[in-house]
Tab-separated table of C-alpha atoms in Angstrom:
chain	number	residue	atom	x	y	z
A	17	MET	CA	-9.594	-123.347	40.930
A	18	MET	CA	-13.008	-124.950	40.421
A	19	LEU	CA	-12.531	-128.242	38.586
A	20	GLU	CA	-16.168	-129.401	38.564
A	21	GLU	CA	-18.403	-128.784	35.559
A	22	LYS	CA	-22.080	-127.890	35.874
A	23	THR	CA	-24.483	-129.609	33.475
A	24	ILE	CA	-26.568	-127.120	31.496
A	25	SER	CA	-28.391	-129.609	29.266
A	26	SER	CA	-28.197	-133.254	28.199
A	27	ASP	CA	-29.173	-134.825	24.854
A	28	ARG	CA	-29.793	-138.553	24.583
A	29	ILE	CA	-28.217	-139.830	21.333
A	30	TYR	CA	-28.550	-143.612	21.552
A	31	THR	CA	-29.878	-146.243	23.920
A	32	GLY	CA	-28.470	-149.657	23.063
A	33	LYS	CA	-28.267	-153.170	24.459
A	34	VAL	CA	-24.963	-152.607	26.315
A	35	ILE	CA	-24.125	-148.908	25.988
A	36	SER	CA	-25.998	-145.612	25.829
A	37	VAL	CA	-24.697	-142.327	24.477
A	38	LYS	CA	-25.510	-138.753	25.504
A	39	VAL	CA	-24.047	-135.331	24.808
A	40	ASP	CA	-24.004	-132.938	27.772
A	41	THR	CA	-23.476	-129.209	27.582
A	42	VAL	CA	-21.446	-128.127	30.610
A	43	GLU	CA	-20.271	-124.842	32.053
A	44	VAL	CA	-16.503	-124.685	32.738
A	45	GLU	CA	-15.260	-121.968	35.091
A	46	ASN	CA	-13.886	-119.000	33.096
A	47	LYS	CA	-14.165	-121.019	29.881
A	48	GLY	CA	-17.883	-120.888	29.049
A	49	TYR	CA	-19.944	-123.732	27.626
A	50	GLN	CA	-18.429	-126.973	26.318
A	51	LYS	CA	-19.827	-130.238	24.912
A	52	ARG	CA	-19.079	-133.587	26.579
A	53	GLU	CA	-19.773	-136.824	24.693
A	54	ILE	CA	-20.508	-139.580	27.196
A	55	VAL	CA	-20.866	-143.356	26.768
A	56	GLU	CA	-22.755	-144.987	29.636
A	57	HIS	CA	-21.857	-148.577	30.471
A	58	PRO	CA	-23.276	-150.827	33.242
A	59	GLY	CA	-19.803	-151.655	34.627
A	60	ALA	CA	-17.896	-154.922	34.556
A	61	VAL	CA	-15.727	-157.316	36.523
A	62	GLY	CA	-12.447	-159.066	35.772
A	63	VAL	CA	-11.153	-162.095	37.707
A	64	VAL	CA	-7.486	-162.948	38.309
A	65	ALA	CA	-7.942	-166.641	39.075
A	66	ILE	CA	-4.812	-168.389	40.368
A	67	ASN	CA	-4.719	-172.169	40.741
A	68	ASP	CA	-2.625	-174.268	43.143
A	69	ASN	CA	0.192	-174.505	40.557
A	70	ASN	CA	0.558	-170.705	40.609
A	71	GLU	CA	-1.001	-170.465	37.158
A	72	VAL	CA	-3.386	-167.699	36.145
A	73	VAL	CA	-6.446	-168.491	34.015
A	74	LEU	CA	-6.456	-166.463	30.788
A	75	VAL	CA	-8.883	-166.473	27.888
A	76	LYS	CA	-8.337	-165.689	24.230
A	77	GLN	CA	-11.265	-163.888	22.709
A	78	PHE	CA	-12.067	-162.009	19.512
A	79	ARG	CA	-13.045	-158.395	20.164
A	80	LYS	CA	-14.953	-156.868	17.290
A	81	PRO	CA	-14.203	-153.189	18.117
A	82	ILE	CA	-10.471	-153.842	17.613
A	83	GLU	CA	-10.857	-156.686	15.047
A	84	LYS	CA	-8.394	-158.775	16.988
A	85	VAL	CA	-8.050	-161.837	19.243
A	86	ILE	CA	-6.512	-160.764	22.560
A	87	TRP	CA	-5.486	-162.272	25.882
A	88	GLU	CA	-7.713	-161.345	28.826
A	89	ILE	CA	-8.588	-162.409	32.319
A	90	PRO	CA	-12.152	-163.836	32.532
A	91	ALA	CA	-14.534	-160.896	32.629
A	92	GLY	CA	-18.022	-159.724	31.937
A	93	LYS	CA	-20.602	-157.008	32.277
A	94	LEU	CA	-22.718	-156.438	35.366
A	95	GLU	CA	-26.313	-157.486	34.825
A	96	SER	CA	-29.094	-155.216	36.040
A	97	GLY	CA	-29.086	-155.128	39.855
A	98	GLU	CA	-26.182	-157.585	40.105
A	99	ASN	CA	-23.436	-156.865	42.639
A	100	PRO	CA	-19.842	-157.131	41.379
A	101	LYS	CA	-18.915	-160.160	43.504
A	102	GLU	CA	-21.893	-162.204	42.217
A	103	CYS	CA	-20.918	-161.149	38.717
A	104	ALA	CA	-17.322	-162.299	39.285
A	105	ILE	CA	-18.506	-165.735	40.486
A	106	ARG	CA	-20.897	-166.060	37.538
A	107	GLU	CA	-18.444	-164.951	34.845
A	108	LEU	CA	-15.591	-167.119	36.139
A	109	LYS	CA	-17.893	-170.161	36.075
A	110	GLU	CA	-19.455	-169.346	32.683
A	111	GLU	CA	-16.191	-168.644	30.876
A	112	THR	CA	-13.806	-171.129	32.489
A	113	GLY	CA	-15.842	-173.629	34.561
A	114	TYR	CA	-13.886	-172.727	37.708
A	115	GLU	CA	-15.426	-172.091	41.113
A	116	ALA	CA	-13.287	-170.277	43.688
A	117	GLU	CA	-13.166	-170.869	47.435
A	118	ASN	CA	-11.765	-167.378	47.985
A	119	LEU	CA	-12.719	-164.257	46.085
A	120	LYS	CA	-11.340	-160.863	47.072
A	121	LEU	CA	-11.822	-157.410	45.531
A	122	ILE	CA	-8.311	-156.067	44.877
A	123	HIS	CA	-8.935	-152.984	42.712
A	124	LYS	CA	-11.539	-150.934	40.912
A	125	PHE	CA	-10.870	-148.462	38.150
A	126	TYR	CA	-12.296	-146.389	35.305
A	127	THR	CA	-11.240	-147.577	31.870
A	128	SER	CA	-11.584	-144.312	29.946
A	129	SER	CA	-13.035	-141.534	32.057
A	130	GLY	CA	-12.574	-138.997	29.259
A	131	PHE	CA	-15.606	-140.361	27.399
A	132	SER	CA	-17.168	-143.203	29.433
A	133	ASN	CA	-18.338	-144.029	32.956
A	134	GLN	CA	-17.272	-147.688	32.583
A	135	LYS	CA	-15.919	-149.002	35.883
A	136	ILE	CA	-14.226	-152.396	36.282
A	137	TYR	CA	-13.947	-154.329	39.551
A	138	ILE	CA	-10.966	-156.715	39.747
A	139	TYR	CA	-11.217	-159.809	41.943
A	140	LEU	CA	-8.477	-162.199	43.002
A	141	ALA	CA	-9.785	-165.789	43.028
A	142	THR	CA	-7.933	-168.660	44.708
A	143	GLY	CA	-8.818	-172.177	45.841
A	144	LEU	CA	-10.071	-173.087	42.355
A	145	ASN	CA	-12.209	-176.151	41.619
A	146	ALA	CA	-12.579	-177.130	37.971
A	147	GLY	CA	-15.958	-177.767	36.342
A	148	GLU	CA	-17.813	-177.328	33.068
A	149	ASN	CA	-17.972	-173.881	31.484
A	150	LYS	CA	-21.154	-172.590	29.868
A	151	LEU	CA	-20.689	-169.631	27.545
A	152	ASP	CA	-23.299	-166.996	26.753
A	153	GLU	CA	-24.860	-167.522	23.337
A	154	ASP	CA	-22.910	-164.605	21.858
A	155	GLU	CA	-19.514	-165.660	23.264
A	156	SER	CA	-16.674	-167.759	21.831
A	157	LEU	CA	-13.383	-168.085	23.663
A	158	GLU	CA	-10.458	-170.366	24.509
A	159	VAL	CA	-9.206	-170.976	28.073
A	160	TYR	CA	-5.525	-171.337	29.085
A	161	ASN	CA	-3.618	-171.793	32.346
A	162	ILE	CA	-0.414	-169.737	32.274
A	163	LYS	CA	2.326	-169.570	34.933
A	164	LEU	CA	1.967	-166.255	36.793
A	165	GLU	CA	5.609	-165.389	36.055
A	166	GLU	CA	5.038	-166.073	32.342
A	167	ALA	CA	1.853	-163.946	32.326
A	168	TYR	CA	3.867	-161.151	33.918
A	169	ASN	CA	6.472	-161.476	31.145
A	170	MET	CA	3.640	-161.307	28.568
A	171	ILE	CA	2.777	-157.872	30.007
A	172	ILE	CA	6.394	-156.687	29.904
A	173	LYS	CA	6.686	-157.912	26.293
A	174	ASN	CA	3.281	-156.267	25.636
A	175	GLU	CA	1.782	-159.502	24.285
A	176	ILE	CA	-0.960	-158.682	26.769
A	177	GLU	CA	-2.559	-155.379	25.773
A	178	ASP	CA	-5.775	-155.275	27.767
A	179	ALA	CA	-6.158	-152.776	30.632
A	180	LYS	CA	-7.935	-154.968	33.209
A	181	THR	CA	-5.621	-157.910	32.497
A	182	SER	CA	-2.411	-155.917	32.997
A	183	ILE	CA	-3.672	-154.165	36.137
A	184	GLY	CA	-5.047	-157.403	37.596
A	185	ILE	CA	-1.913	-159.471	37.032
A	186	LEU	CA	0.519	-156.717	38.103
A	187	LEU	CA	-1.405	-156.264	41.369
A	188	ALA	CA	-1.945	-159.992	41.969
A	189	LYS	CA	1.791	-160.526	41.616
A	190	GLU	CA	2.333	-158.118	44.556
A	191	LEU	CA	-0.259	-159.915	46.685
A	192	ILE	CA	0.369	-163.611	45.991
B	15	MET	CA	-12.677	-173.036	16.990
B	16	MET	CA	-13.098	-169.936	14.836
B	17	LEU	CA	-12.957	-166.886	17.117
B	18	GLU	CA	-13.201	-164.171	14.440
B	19	GLU	CA	-16.540	-162.576	13.584
B	20	LYS	CA	-17.501	-161.630	10.034
B	21	THR	CA	-19.198	-158.256	9.543
B	22	ILE	CA	-22.554	-158.590	7.742
B	23	SER	CA	-23.612	-154.936	7.947
B	24	SER	CA	-22.703	-151.729	9.776
B	25	ASP	CA	-25.005	-148.868	10.846
B	26	ARG	CA	-23.549	-145.459	11.689
B	27	ILE	CA	-25.355	-144.104	14.781
B	28	TYR	CA	-23.417	-140.968	15.682
B	29	THR	CA	-20.411	-138.982	14.487
B	30	GLY	CA	-19.190	-136.624	17.202
B	31	LYS	CA	-16.261	-134.373	17.984
B	32	VAL	CA	-14.253	-137.051	19.830
B	33	ILE	CA	-16.135	-140.333	19.427
B	34	SER	CA	-18.278	-142.035	16.792
B	35	VAL	CA	-20.728	-144.864	17.342
B	36	LYS	CA	-21.749	-147.699	15.020
B	37	VAL	CA	-23.693	-150.920	15.390
B	38	ASP	CA	-22.328	-153.867	13.410
B	39	THR	CA	-24.187	-157.066	12.669
B	40	VAL	CA	-21.709	-159.956	12.800
B	41	GLU	CA	-21.813	-163.674	12.085
B	42	VAL	CA	-20.501	-165.851	14.939
B	43	GLU	CA	-19.533	-169.427	14.110
B	44	ASN	CA	-22.373	-171.829	15.090
B	45	LYS	CA	-24.189	-168.987	16.838
B	46	GLY	CA	-25.747	-167.003	13.983
B	47	TYR	CA	-26.028	-163.228	13.802
B	48	GLN	CA	-25.259	-160.906	16.707
B	49	LYS	CA	-25.157	-157.119	17.202
B	50	ARG	CA	-21.959	-155.343	18.288
B	51	GLU	CA	-22.151	-151.752	19.570
B	52	ILE	CA	-18.847	-150.024	18.844
B	53	VAL	CA	-17.458	-146.668	19.998
B	54	GLU	CA	-14.659	-145.398	17.765
B	55	HIS	CA	-12.012	-143.221	19.412
B	56	PRO	CA	-8.870	-141.658	17.829
B	57	GLY	CA	-6.563	-143.141	20.501
B	58	ALA	CA	-4.641	-141.405	23.248
B	59	VAL	CA	-1.334	-141.190	25.088
B	60	GLY	CA	-0.411	-141.102	28.774
B	61	VAL	CA	2.976	-139.951	30.084
B	62	VAL	CA	4.692	-141.238	33.237
B	63	ALA	CA	7.032	-138.294	33.792
B	64	ILE	CA	9.659	-138.836	36.498
B	65	ASN	CA	11.831	-135.949	37.699
B	66	ASP	CA	15.331	-136.089	39.200
B	67	ASN	CA	13.852	-136.400	42.727
B	68	ASN	CA	12.135	-139.657	41.718
B	69	GLU	CA	8.759	-137.928	41.747
B	70	VAL	CA	6.040	-138.645	39.209
B	71	VAL	CA	3.961	-135.821	37.754
B	72	LEU	CA	0.242	-136.354	38.380
B	73	VAL	CA	-2.735	-134.192	37.507
B	74	LYS	CA	-6.099	-133.865	39.205
B	75	GLN	CA	-8.891	-133.375	36.734
B	76	PHE	CA	-12.678	-133.425	36.729
B	77	ARG	CA	-14.083	-136.077	34.418
B	78	LYS	CA	-17.666	-135.422	33.442
B	79	PRO	CA	-18.589	-139.036	32.500
B	80	ILE	CA	-17.905	-140.150	36.088
B	81	GLU	CA	-18.786	-136.786	37.766
B	82	LYS	CA	-15.599	-136.962	39.765
B	83	VAL	CA	-12.143	-135.416	40.176
B	84	ILE	CA	-9.504	-138.146	39.761
B	85	TRP	CA	-5.725	-138.552	39.787
B	86	GLU	CA	-4.167	-139.209	36.392
B	87	ILE	CA	-0.892	-139.105	34.567
B	88	PRO	CA	-0.768	-136.306	31.958
B	89	ALA	CA	-2.637	-137.561	28.899
B	90	GLY	CA	-4.549	-136.580	25.826
B	91	LYS	CA	-6.125	-137.647	22.579
B	92	LEU	CA	-4.253	-138.116	19.336
B	93	GLU	CA	-4.988	-135.357	16.860
B	94	SER	CA	-5.650	-136.254	13.246
B	95	GLY	CA	-2.448	-137.611	11.673
B	96	GLU	CA	-0.415	-137.125	14.834
B	97	ASN	CA	1.961	-139.880	15.892
B	98	PRO	CA	1.809	-140.987	19.536
B	99	LYS	CA	5.279	-139.707	20.487
B	100	GLU	CA	4.538	-136.192	19.174
B	101	CYS	CA	1.275	-136.320	21.075
B	102	ALA	CA	3.084	-137.318	24.285
B	103	ILE	CA	5.522	-134.393	23.948
B	104	ARG	CA	2.662	-131.969	23.231
B	105	GLU	CA	0.371	-133.138	26.044
B	106	LEU	CA	3.130	-133.223	28.660
B	107	LYS	CA	4.070	-129.629	27.754
B	108	GLU	CA	0.453	-128.376	27.543
B	109	GLU	CA	-0.726	-129.911	30.814
B	110	THR	CA	2.371	-129.605	33.016
B	111	GLY	CA	4.885	-127.313	31.283
B	112	TYR	CA	7.545	-130.042	31.357
B	113	GLU	CA	9.774	-130.961	28.445
B	114	ALA	CA	11.545	-134.333	28.602
B	115	GLU	CA	15.042	-135.175	27.360
B	116	ASN	CA	14.117	-138.870	27.152
B	117	LEU	CA	10.786	-140.283	26.065
B	118	LYS	CA	10.270	-144.029	25.686
B	119	LEU	CA	7.185	-146.047	24.739
B	120	ILE	CA	6.742	-148.616	27.520
B	121	HIS	CA	3.278	-150.061	26.862
B	122	LYS	CA	0.206	-149.850	24.685
B	123	PHE	CA	-3.191	-151.231	25.551
B	124	TYR	CA	-6.907	-151.263	24.799
B	125	THR	CA	-9.009	-149.647	27.508
B	126	SER	CA	-12.289	-151.457	26.890
B	127	SER	CA	-12.170	-153.711	23.870
B	128	GLY	CA	-15.686	-155.033	24.550
B	129	PHE	CA	-17.236	-151.835	23.188
B	130	SER	CA	-14.481	-149.492	21.994
B	131	ASN	CA	-11.347	-149.434	19.850
B	132	GLN	CA	-9.662	-146.873	22.140
B	133	LYS	CA	-5.944	-147.589	22.377
B	134	ILE	CA	-3.604	-145.804	24.793
B	135	TYR	CA	0.169	-145.482	24.361
B	136	ILE	CA	2.140	-145.067	27.604
B	137	TYR	CA	5.443	-143.195	27.527
B	138	LEU	CA	8.090	-142.942	30.227
B	139	ALA	CA	9.570	-139.426	30.333
B	140	THR	CA	12.798	-138.587	32.177
B	141	GLY	CA	15.284	-135.694	32.162
B	142	LEU	CA	12.486	-133.176	32.814
B	143	ASN	CA	12.879	-129.423	32.326
B	144	ALA	CA	10.182	-127.228	33.853
B	145	GLY	CA	8.367	-124.503	31.875
B	146	GLU	CA	4.988	-122.853	31.481
B	147	ASN	CA	1.957	-125.027	30.823
B	148	LYS	CA	-0.728	-123.972	28.352
B	149	LEU	CA	-4.025	-125.813	28.705
B	150	ASP	CA	-6.534	-126.415	25.934
B	151	GLU	CA	-9.507	-124.074	26.186
B	152	ASP	CA	-11.775	-126.881	27.430
B	153	GLU	CA	-9.336	-128.150	30.094
B	154	SER	CA	-8.914	-127.334	33.805
B	155	LEU	CA	-6.502	-129.294	35.957
B	156	GLU	CA	-4.053	-129.152	38.863
B	157	VAL	CA	-0.469	-130.472	38.677
B	158	TYR	CA	1.358	-132.305	41.500
B	159	ASN	CA	4.768	-133.964	41.942
B	160	ILE	CA	4.407	-137.139	43.994
B	161	LYS	CA	7.152	-139.506	45.163
B	162	LEU	CA	7.064	-142.638	42.982
B	163	GLU	CA	6.795	-144.843	46.070
B	164	GLU	CA	3.858	-142.760	47.351
B	165	ALA	CA	2.128	-142.932	43.944
B	166	TYR	CA	2.552	-146.714	44.044
B	167	ASN	CA	0.919	-146.755	47.504
B	168	MET	CA	-1.959	-144.665	46.113
B	169	ILE	CA	-2.587	-147.497	43.617
B	170	ILE	CA	-2.451	-150.174	46.325
B	171	LYS	CA	-4.869	-148.111	48.468
B	172	ASN	CA	-6.951	-147.551	45.289
B	173	GLU	CA	-6.851	-143.757	45.673
B	174	ILE	CA	-5.740	-143.923	42.049
B	175	GLU	CA	-8.522	-145.490	39.987
B	176	ASP	CA	-7.597	-144.703	36.414
B	177	ALA	CA	-6.467	-147.487	34.065
B	178	LYS	CA	-3.590	-145.739	32.252
B	179	THR	CA	-2.270	-144.236	35.491
B	180	SER	CA	-2.119	-147.574	37.333
B	181	ILE	CA	-0.573	-149.426	34.395
B	182	GLY	CA	1.930	-146.644	33.728
B	183	ILE	CA	3.123	-146.311	37.311
B	184	LEU	CA	3.225	-150.076	38.001
B	185	LEU	CA	5.358	-150.604	34.875
B	186	ALA	CA	7.565	-147.546	35.436
B	187	LYS	CA	8.341	-148.805	38.935
B	188	GLU	CA	9.765	-151.987	37.362
B	189	LEU	CA	11.871	-150.023	34.880
B	190	ILE	CA	13.246	-147.104	36.928
């Protein structure tokens, strides 16, 4: 069976500040032509930052698409030409003030490959040194230090409902 | 600190078959007006189906947005008015042929709340009975039974790089 789909044509629908949208017409083996709606995203990082008290740094942030304040690990979009590790260092500092002595890529994943190319790189940060945070002009958030075991329980109780945060903490717990 | 953002206006950019796109202008406390690009999605389910040999059912599927064949748990979009459990039963049957005696919601999460409202419900399915699958006309995929321990190792080695699949298997491993 041939799983790949050949692109026949591609229509640009929207080019925005963060995302772009296109609709591709593809040829599917034995199934003719189909439309694929695709949201292009620059990619992002998330940082599981663990301090010397075995606490993980979480932020509470309002997310307009879901009209809700949710728990997340510090995270942010890749800037043009930025490599994921630089982005992880920058976002951790901007959102929480922390700088990490050790930063290790532990996972990368697609958030929703059915309609978007968004890819998130998860870093584990240890050896944290506190400092001043400095949020982007369009950001508002609150920073908390939560025991790793308690953060894990927040996933099990589903108080955490963010993909990168659950994956990051579940994997960090195996590694720490 | 006020985290919520008040909507000032909303522009509809695109209404598609699966997704819709709008750009909202919001008011952020002490930071004035900002734009929020939002992709609306009907929501989806993923099913961690475990058979009596402690194998998990995985599918390999080409995903056009990332131009790649990836490993996933059986999954699909909610149809209009469909509740997530019905959707889980339907998608498991359509993609793999399996029917499950037990189906339990174990987690729900947002895939990418920075730009989309997509929410995925993860079900754990056990007591599997094999049957014929019946794919949607725009779907092509391959079905595999993989030992749960091996699937877990595929996450650790990052051969699995799909959000719902990693979350589902990591949580199922705690529950089984």
